[in-house]
PDB file of N, CA and C in Angstrom:
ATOM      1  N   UNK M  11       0.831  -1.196   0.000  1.00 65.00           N
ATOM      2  CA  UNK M  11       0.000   0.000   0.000  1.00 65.00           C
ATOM      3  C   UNK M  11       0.873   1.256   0.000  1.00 65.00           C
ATOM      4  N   UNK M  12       1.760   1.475   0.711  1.00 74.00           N
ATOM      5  CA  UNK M  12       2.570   2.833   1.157  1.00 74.00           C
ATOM      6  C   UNK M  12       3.485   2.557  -0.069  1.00 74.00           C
ATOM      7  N   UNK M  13       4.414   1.572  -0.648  1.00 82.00           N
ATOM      8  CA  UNK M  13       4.279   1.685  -2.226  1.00 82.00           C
ATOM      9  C   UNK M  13       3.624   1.858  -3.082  1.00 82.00           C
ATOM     10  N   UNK M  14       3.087   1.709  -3.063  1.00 79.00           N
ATOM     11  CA  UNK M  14       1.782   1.670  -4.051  1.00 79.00           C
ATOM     12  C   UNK M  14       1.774   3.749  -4.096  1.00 79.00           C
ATOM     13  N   UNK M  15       1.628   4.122  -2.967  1.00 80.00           N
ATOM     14  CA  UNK M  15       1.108   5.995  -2.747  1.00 80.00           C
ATOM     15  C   UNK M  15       2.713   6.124  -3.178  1.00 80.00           C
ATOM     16  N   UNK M  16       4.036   5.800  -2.674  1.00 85.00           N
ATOM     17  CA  UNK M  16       4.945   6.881  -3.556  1.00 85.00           C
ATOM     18  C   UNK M  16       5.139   6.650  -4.443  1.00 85.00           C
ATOM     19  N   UNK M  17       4.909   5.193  -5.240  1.00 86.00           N
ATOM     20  CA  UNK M  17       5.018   5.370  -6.619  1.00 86.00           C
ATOM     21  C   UNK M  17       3.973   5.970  -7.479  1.00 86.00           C
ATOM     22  N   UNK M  18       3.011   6.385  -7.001  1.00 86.00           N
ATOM     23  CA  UNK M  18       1.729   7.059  -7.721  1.00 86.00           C
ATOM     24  C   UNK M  18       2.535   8.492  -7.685  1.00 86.00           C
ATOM     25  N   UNK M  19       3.164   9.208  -6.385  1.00 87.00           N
ATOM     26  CA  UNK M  19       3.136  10.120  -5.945  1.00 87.00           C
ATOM     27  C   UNK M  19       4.351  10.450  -7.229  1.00 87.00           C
ATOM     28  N   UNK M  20       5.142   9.767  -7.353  1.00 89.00           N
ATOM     29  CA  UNK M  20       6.385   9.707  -8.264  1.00 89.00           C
ATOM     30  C   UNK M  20       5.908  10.110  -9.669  1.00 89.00           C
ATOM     31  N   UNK M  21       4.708   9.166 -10.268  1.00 88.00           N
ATOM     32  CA  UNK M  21       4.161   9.367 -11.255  1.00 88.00           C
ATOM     33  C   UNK M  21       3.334  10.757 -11.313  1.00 88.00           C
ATOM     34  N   UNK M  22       2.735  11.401 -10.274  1.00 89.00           N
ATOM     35  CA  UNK M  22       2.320  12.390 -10.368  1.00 89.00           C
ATOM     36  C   UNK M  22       3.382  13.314 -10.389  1.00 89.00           C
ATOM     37  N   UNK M  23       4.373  13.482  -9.678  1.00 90.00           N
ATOM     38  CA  UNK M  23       5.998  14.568 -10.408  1.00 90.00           C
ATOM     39  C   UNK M  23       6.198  14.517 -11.700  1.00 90.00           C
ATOM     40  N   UNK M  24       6.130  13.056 -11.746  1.00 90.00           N
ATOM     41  CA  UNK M  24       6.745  13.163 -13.261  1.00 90.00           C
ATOM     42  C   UNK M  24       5.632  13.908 -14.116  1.00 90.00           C
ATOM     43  N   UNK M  25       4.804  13.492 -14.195  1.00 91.00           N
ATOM     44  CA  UNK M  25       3.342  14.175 -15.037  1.00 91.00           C
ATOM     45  C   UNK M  25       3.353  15.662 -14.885  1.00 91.00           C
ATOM     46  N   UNK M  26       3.844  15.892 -14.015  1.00 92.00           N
ATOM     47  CA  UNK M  26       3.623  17.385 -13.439  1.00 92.00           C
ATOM     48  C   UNK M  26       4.874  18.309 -13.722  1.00 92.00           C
ATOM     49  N   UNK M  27       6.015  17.644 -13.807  1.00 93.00           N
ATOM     50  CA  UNK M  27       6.888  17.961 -14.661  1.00 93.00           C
ATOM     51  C   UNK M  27       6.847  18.042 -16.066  1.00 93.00           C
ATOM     52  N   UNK M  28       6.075  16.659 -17.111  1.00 92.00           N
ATOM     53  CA  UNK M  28       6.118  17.025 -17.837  1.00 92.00           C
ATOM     54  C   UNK M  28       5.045  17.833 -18.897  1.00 92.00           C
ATOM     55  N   UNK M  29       4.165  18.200 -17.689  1.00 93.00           N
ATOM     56  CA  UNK M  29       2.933  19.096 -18.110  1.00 93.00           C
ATOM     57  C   UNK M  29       3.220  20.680 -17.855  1.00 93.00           C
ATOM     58  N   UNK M  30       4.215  21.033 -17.119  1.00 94.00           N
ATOM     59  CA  UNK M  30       4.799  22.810 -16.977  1.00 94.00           C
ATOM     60  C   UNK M  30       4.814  23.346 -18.451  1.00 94.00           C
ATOM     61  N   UNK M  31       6.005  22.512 -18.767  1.00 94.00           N
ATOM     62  CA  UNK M  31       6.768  23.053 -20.057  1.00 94.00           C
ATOM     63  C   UNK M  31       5.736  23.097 -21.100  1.00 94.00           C
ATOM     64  N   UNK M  32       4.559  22.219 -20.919  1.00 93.00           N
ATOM     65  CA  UNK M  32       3.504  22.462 -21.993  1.00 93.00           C
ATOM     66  C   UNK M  32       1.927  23.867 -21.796  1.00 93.00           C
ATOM     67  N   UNK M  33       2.449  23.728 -20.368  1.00 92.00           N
ATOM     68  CA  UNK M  33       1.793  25.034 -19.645  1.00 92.00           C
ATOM     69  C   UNK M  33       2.189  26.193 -20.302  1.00 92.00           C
ATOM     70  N   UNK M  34       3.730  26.161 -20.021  1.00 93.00           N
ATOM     71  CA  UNK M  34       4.323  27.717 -20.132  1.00 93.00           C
ATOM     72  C   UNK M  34       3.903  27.609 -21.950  1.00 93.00           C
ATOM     73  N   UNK M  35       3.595  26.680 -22.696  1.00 92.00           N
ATOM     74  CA  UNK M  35       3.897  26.661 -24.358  1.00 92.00           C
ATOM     75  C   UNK M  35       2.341  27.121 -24.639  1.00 92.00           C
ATOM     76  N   UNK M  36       1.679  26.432 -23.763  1.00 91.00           N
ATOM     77  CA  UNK M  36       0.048  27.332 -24.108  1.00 91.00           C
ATOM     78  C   UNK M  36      -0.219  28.658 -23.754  1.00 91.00           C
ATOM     79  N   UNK M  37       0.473  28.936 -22.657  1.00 91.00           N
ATOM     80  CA  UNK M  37       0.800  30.721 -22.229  1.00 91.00           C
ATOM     81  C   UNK M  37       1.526  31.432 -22.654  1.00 91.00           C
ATOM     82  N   UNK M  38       2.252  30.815 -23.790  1.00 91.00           N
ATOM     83  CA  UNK M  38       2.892  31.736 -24.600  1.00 91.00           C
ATOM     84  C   UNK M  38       2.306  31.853 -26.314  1.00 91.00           C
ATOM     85  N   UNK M  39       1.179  31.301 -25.923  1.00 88.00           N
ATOM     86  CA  UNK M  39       0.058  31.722 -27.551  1.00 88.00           C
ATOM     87  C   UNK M  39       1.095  30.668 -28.132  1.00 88.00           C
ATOM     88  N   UNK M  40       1.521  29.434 -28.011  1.00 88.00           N
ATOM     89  CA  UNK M  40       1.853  28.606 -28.976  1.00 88.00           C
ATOM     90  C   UNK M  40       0.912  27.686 -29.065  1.00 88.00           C
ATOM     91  N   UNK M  41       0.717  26.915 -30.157  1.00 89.00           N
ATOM     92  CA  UNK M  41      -0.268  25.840 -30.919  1.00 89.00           C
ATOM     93  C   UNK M  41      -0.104  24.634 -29.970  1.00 89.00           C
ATOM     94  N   UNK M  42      -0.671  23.803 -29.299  1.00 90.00           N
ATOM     95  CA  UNK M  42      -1.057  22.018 -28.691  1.00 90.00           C
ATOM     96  C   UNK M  42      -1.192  21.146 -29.449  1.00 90.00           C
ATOM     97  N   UNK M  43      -0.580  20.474 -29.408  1.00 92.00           N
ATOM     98  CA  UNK M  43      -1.014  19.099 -30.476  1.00 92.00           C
ATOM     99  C   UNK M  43      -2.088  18.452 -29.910  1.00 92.00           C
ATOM    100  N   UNK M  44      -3.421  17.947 -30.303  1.00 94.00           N
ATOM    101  CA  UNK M  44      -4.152  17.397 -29.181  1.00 94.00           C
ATOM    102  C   UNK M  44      -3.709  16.310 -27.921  1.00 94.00           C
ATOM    103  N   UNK M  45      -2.096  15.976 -28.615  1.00 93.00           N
ATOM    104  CA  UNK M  45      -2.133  15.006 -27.711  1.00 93.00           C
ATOM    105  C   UNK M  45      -0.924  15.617 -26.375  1.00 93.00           C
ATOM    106  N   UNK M  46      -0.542  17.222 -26.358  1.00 93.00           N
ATOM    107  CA  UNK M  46      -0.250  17.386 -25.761  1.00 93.00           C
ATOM    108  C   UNK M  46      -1.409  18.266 -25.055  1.00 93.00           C
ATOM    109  N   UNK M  47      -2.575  18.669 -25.956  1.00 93.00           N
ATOM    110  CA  UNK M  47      -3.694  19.276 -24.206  1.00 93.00           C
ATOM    111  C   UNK M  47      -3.787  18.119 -23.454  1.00 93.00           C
ATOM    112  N   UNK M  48      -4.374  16.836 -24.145  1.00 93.00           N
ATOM    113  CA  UNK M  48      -4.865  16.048 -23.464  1.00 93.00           C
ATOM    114  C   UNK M  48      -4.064  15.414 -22.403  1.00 93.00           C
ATOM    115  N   UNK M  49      -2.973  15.420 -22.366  1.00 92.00           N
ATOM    116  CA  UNK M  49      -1.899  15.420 -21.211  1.00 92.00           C
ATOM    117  C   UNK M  49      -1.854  16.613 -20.349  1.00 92.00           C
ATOM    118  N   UNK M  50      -1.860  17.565 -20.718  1.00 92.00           N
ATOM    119  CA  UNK M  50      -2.376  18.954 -19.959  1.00 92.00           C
ATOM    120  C   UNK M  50      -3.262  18.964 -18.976  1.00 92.00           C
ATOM    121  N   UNK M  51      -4.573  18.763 -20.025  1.00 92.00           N
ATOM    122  CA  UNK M  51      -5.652  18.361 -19.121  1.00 92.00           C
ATOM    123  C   UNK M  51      -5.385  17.510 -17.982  1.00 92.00           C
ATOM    124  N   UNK M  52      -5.229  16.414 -18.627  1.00 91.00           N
ATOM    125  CA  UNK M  52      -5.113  14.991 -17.326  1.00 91.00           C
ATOM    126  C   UNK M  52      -4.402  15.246 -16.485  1.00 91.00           C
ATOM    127  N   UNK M  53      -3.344  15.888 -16.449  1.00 92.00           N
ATOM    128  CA  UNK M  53      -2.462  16.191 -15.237  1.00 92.00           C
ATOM    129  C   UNK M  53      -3.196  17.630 -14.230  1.00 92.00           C
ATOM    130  N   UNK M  54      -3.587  18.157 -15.109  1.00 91.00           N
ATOM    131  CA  UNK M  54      -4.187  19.525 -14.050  1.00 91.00           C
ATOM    132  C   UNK M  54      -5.412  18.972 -13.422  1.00 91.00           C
ATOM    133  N   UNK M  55      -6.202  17.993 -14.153  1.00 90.00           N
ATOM    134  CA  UNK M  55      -7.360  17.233 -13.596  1.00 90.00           C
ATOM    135  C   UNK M  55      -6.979  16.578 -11.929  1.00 90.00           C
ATOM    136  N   UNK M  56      -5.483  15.549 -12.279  1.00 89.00           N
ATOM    137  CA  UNK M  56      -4.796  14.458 -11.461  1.00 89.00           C
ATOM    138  C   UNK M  56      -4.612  16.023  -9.948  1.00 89.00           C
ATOM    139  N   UNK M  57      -3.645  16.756 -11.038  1.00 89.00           N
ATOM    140  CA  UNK M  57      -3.388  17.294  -9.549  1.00 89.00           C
ATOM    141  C   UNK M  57      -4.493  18.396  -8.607  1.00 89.00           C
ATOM    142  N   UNK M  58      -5.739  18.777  -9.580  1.00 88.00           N
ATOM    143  CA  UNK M  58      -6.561  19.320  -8.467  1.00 88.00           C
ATOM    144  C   UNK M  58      -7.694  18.266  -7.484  1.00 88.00           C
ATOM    145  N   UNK M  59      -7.692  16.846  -8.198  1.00 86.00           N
ATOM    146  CA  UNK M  59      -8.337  15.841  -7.506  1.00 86.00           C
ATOM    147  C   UNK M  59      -7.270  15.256  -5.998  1.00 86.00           C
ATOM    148  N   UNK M  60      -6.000  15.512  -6.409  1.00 86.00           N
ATOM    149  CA  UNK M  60      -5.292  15.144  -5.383  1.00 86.00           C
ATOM    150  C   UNK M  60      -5.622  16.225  -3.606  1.00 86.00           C
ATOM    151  N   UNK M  61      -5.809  17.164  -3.848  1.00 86.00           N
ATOM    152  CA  UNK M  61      -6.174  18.364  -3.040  1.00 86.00           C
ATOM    153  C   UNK M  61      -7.407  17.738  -2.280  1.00 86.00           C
ATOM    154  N   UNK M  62      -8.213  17.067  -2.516  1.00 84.00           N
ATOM    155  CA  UNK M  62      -9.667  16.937  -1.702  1.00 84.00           C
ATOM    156  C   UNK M  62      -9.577  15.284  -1.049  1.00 84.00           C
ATOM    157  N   UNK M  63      -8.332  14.592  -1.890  1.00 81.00           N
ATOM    158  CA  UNK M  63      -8.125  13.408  -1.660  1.00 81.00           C
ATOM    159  C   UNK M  63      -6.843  13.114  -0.016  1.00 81.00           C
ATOM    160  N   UNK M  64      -6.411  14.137  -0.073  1.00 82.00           N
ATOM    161  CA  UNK M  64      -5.234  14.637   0.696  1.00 82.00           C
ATOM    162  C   UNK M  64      -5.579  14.926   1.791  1.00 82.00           C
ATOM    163  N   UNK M  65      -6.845  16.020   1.805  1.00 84.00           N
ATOM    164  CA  UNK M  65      -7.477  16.793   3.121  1.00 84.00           C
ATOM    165  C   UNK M  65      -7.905  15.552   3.742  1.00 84.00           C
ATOM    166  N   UNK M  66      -8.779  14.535   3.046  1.00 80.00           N
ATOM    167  CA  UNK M  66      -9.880  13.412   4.130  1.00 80.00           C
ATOM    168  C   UNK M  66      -8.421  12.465   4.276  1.00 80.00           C
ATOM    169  N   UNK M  67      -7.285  12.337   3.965  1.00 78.00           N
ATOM    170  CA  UNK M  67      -6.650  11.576   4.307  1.00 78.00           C
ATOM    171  C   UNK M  67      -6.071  12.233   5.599  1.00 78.00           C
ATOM    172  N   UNK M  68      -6.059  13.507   5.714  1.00 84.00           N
ATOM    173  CA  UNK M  68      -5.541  14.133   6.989  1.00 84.00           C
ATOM    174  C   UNK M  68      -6.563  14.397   8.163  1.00 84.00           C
ATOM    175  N   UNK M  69      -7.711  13.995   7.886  1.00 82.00           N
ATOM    176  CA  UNK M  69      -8.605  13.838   8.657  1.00 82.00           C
ATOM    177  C   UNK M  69      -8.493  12.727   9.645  1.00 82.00           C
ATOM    178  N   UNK M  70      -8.577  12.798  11.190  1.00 82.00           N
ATOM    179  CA  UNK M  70      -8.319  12.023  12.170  1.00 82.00           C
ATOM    180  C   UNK M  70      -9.065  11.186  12.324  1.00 82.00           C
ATOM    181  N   UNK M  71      -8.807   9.946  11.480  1.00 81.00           N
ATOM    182  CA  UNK M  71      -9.549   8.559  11.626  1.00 81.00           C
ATOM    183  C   UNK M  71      -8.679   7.720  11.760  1.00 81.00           C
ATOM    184  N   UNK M  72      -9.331   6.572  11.825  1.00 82.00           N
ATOM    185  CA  UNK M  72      -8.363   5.289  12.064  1.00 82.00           C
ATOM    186  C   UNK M  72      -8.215   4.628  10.516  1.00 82.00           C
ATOM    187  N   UNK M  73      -7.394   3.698  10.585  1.00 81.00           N
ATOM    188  CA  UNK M  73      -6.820   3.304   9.686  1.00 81.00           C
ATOM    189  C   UNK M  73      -8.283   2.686   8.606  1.00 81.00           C
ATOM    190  N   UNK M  74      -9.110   2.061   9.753  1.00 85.00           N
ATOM    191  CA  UNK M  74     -10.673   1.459   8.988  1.00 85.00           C
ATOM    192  C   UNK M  74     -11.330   2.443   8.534  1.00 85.00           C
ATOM    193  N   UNK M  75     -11.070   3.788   9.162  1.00 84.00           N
ATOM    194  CA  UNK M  75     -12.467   4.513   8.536  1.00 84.00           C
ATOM    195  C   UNK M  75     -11.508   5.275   7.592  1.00 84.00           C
ATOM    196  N   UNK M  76     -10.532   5.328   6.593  1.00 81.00           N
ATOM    197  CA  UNK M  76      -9.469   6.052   5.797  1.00 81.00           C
ATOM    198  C   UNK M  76      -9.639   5.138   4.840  1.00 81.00           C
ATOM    199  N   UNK M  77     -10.221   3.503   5.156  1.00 82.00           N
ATOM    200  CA  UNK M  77      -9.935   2.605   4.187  1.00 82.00           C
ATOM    201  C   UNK M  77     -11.140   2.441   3.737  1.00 82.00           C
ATOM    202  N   UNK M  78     -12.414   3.211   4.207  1.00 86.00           N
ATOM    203  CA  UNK M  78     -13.549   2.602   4.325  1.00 86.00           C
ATOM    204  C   UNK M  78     -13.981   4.364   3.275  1.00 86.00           C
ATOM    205  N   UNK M  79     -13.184   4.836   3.692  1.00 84.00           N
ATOM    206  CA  UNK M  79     -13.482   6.033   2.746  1.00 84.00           C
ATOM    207  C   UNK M  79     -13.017   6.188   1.464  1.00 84.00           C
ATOM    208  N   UNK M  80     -11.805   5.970   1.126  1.00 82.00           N
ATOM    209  CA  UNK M  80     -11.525   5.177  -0.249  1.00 82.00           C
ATOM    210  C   UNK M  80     -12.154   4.209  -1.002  1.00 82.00           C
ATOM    211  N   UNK M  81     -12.425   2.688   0.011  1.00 84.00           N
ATOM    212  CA  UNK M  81     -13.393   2.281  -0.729  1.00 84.00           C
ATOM    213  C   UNK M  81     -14.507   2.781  -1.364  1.00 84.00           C
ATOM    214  N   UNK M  82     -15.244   3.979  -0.789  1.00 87.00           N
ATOM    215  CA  UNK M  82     -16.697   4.853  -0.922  1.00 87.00           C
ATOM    216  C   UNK M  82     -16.364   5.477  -2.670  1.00 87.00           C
ATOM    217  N   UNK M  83     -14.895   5.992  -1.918  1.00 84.00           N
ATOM    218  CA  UNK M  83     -14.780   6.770  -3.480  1.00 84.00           C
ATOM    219  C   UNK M  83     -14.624   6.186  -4.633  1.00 84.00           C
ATOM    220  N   UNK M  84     -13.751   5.189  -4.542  1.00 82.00           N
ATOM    221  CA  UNK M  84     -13.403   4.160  -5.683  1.00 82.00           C
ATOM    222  C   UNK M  84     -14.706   3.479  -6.208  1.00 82.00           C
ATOM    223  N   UNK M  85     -15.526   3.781  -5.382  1.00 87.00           N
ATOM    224  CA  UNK M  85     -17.231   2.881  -5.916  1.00 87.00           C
ATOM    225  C   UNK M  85     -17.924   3.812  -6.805  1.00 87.00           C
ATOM    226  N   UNK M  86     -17.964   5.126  -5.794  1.00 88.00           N
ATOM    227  CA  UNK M  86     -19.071   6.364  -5.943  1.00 88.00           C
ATOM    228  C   UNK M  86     -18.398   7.283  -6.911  1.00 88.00           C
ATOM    229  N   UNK M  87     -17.167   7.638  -6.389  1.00 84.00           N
ATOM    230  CA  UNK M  87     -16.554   8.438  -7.650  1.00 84.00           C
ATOM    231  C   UNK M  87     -15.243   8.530  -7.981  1.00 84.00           C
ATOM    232  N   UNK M  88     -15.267   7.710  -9.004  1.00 81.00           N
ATOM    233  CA  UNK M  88     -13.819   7.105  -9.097  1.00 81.00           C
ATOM    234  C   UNK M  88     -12.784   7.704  -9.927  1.00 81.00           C
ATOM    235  N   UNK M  89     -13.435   8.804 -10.837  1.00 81.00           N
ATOM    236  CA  UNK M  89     -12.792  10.076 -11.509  1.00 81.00           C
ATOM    237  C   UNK M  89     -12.167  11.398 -10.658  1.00 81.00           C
ATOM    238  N   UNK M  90     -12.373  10.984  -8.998  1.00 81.00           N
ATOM    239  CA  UNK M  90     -11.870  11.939  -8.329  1.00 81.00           C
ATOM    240  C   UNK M  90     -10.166  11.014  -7.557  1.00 81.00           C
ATOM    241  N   UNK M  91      -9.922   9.489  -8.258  1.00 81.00           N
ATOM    242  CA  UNK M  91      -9.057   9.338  -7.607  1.00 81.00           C
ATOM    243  C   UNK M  91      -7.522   9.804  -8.931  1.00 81.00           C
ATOM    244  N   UNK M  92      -6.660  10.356  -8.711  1.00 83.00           N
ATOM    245  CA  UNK M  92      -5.367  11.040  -9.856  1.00 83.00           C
ATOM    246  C   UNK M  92      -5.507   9.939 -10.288  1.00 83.00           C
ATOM    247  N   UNK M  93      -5.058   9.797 -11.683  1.00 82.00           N
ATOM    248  CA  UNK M  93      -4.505   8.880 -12.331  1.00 82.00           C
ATOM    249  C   UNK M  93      -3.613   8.278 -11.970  1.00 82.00           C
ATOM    250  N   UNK M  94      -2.617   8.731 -11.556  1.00 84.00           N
ATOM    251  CA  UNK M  94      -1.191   8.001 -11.116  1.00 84.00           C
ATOM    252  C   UNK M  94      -1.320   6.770 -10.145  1.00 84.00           C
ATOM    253  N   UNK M  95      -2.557   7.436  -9.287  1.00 80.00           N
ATOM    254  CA  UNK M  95      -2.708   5.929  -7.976  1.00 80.00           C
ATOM    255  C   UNK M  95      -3.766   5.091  -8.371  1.00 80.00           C
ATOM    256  N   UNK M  96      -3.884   5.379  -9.953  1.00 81.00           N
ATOM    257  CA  UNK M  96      -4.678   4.008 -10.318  1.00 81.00           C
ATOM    258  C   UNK M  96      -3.910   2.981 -11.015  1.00 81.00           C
ATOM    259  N   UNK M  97      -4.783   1.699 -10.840  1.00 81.00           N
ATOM    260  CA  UNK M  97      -4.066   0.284 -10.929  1.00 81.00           C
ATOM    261  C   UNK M  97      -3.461   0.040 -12.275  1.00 81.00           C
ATOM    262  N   UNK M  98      -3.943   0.784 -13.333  1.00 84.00           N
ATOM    263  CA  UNK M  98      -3.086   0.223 -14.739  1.00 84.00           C
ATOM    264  C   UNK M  98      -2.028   1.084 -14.638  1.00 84.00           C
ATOM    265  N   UNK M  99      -1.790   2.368 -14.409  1.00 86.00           N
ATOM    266  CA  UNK M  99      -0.825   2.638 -14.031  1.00 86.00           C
ATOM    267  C   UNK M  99       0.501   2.292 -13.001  1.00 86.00           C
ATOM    268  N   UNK M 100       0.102   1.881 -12.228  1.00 85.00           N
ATOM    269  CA  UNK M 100       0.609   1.819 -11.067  1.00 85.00           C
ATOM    270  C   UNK M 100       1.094   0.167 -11.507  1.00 85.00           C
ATOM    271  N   UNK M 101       0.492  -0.669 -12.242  1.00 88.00           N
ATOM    272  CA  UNK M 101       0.441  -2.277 -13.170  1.00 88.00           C
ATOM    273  C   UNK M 101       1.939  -2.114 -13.916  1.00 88.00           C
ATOM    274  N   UNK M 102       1.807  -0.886 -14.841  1.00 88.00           N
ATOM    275  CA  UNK M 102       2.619  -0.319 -15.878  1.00 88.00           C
ATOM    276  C   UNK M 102       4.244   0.047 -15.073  1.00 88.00           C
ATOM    277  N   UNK M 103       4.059   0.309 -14.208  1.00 86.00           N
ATOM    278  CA  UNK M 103       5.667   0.446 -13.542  1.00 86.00           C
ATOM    279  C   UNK M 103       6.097  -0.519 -13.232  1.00 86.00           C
ATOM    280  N   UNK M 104       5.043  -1.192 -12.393  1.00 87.00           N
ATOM    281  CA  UNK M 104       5.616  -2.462 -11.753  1.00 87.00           C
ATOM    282  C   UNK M 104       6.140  -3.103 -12.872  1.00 87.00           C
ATOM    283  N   UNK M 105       5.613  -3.225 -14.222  1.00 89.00           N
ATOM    284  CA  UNK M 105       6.122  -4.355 -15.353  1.00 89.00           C
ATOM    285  C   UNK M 105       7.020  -3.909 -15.684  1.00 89.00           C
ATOM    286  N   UNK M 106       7.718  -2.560 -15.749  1.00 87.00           N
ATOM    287  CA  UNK M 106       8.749  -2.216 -15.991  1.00 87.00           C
ATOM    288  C   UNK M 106      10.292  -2.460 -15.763  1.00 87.00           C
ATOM    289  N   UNK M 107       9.660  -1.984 -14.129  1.00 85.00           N
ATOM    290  CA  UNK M 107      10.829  -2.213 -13.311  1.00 85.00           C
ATOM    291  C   UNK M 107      11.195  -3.884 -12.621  1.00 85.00           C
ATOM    292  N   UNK M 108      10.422  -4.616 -12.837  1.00 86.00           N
ATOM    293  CA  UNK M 108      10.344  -6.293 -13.425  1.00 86.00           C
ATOM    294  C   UNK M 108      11.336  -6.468 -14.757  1.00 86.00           C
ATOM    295  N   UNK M 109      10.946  -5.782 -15.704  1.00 88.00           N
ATOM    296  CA  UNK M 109      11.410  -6.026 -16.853  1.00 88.00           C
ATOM    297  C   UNK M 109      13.434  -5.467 -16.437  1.00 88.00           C
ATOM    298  N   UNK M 110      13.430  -4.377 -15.939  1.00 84.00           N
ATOM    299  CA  UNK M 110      15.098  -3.539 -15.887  1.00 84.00           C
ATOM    300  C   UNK M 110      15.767  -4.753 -14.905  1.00 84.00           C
ATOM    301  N   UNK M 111      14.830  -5.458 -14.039  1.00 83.00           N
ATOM    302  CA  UNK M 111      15.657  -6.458 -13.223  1.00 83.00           C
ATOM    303  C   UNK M 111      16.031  -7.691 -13.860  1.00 83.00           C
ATOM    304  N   UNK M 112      15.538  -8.104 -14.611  1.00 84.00           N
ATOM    305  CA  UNK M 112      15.819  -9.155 -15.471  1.00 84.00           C
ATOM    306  C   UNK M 112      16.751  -8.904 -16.519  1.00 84.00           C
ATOM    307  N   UNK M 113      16.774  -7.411 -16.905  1.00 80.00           N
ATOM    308  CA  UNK M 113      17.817  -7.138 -18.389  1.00 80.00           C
ATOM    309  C   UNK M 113      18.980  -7.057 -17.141  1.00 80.00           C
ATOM    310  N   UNK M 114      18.916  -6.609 -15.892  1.00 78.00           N
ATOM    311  CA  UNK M 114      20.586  -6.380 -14.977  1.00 78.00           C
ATOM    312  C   UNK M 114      20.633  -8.004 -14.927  1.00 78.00           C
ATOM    313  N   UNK M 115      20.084  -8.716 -14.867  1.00 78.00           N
ATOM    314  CA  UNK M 115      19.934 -10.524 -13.915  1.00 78.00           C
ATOM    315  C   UNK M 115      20.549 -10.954 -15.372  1.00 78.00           C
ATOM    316  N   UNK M 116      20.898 -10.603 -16.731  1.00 69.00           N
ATOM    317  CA  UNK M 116      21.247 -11.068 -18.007  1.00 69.00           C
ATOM    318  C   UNK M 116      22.567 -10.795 -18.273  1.00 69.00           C
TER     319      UNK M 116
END
């Protein structure tokens, strides 16, 4: 689990890194390729959903009612959890870094 949040958290830097430079390129009246809004988007989406996801995690509950509130969301509204701490993503590293241990193990 607590892997699971810094490697999301990792993936959200990186996203967020590489969504600036496309920030500063739309604020400077330059042209988007659609497939760089749509990365735009998704990352400004990821990181203002992270903000409301953050607060109830700092909310003084126990470990059941933090887990019991995630579950709620992941049911009820599951477009408010970032991309990064979802499972195909989070699938997608793991196969990766599987894959870099086996090319060092060669």
């Amino acid at each position: 689990m607590v892997k699971n949040i810094l490697m999301g958290t990792r993936l959200l830097f990186i996203d967020i890194s590489v969504a600036l430079p496309l920030l500063l390129k739309q604020i400077r009246r330059n042209k988007l390729t659609e497939r760089e809004r749509k990365k735009l988007r998704r990352t400004l989406v990821d990181f203002a959903s992270v903000i409301p996801i953050a607060i109830l995690m700092l909310l003084p509950l126990s470990v059941v009612g933090h887990a019991a509130i995630l579950a709620a969301i992941k049911k009820y509204i599951p477009a408010l959890i970032p991309s990064p701490y979802s499972p195909e993503r989070l699938d997608i590293v793991k196969q990766l870094n599987r894959t870099k241990k086996m090319e060092l193990q060669l």
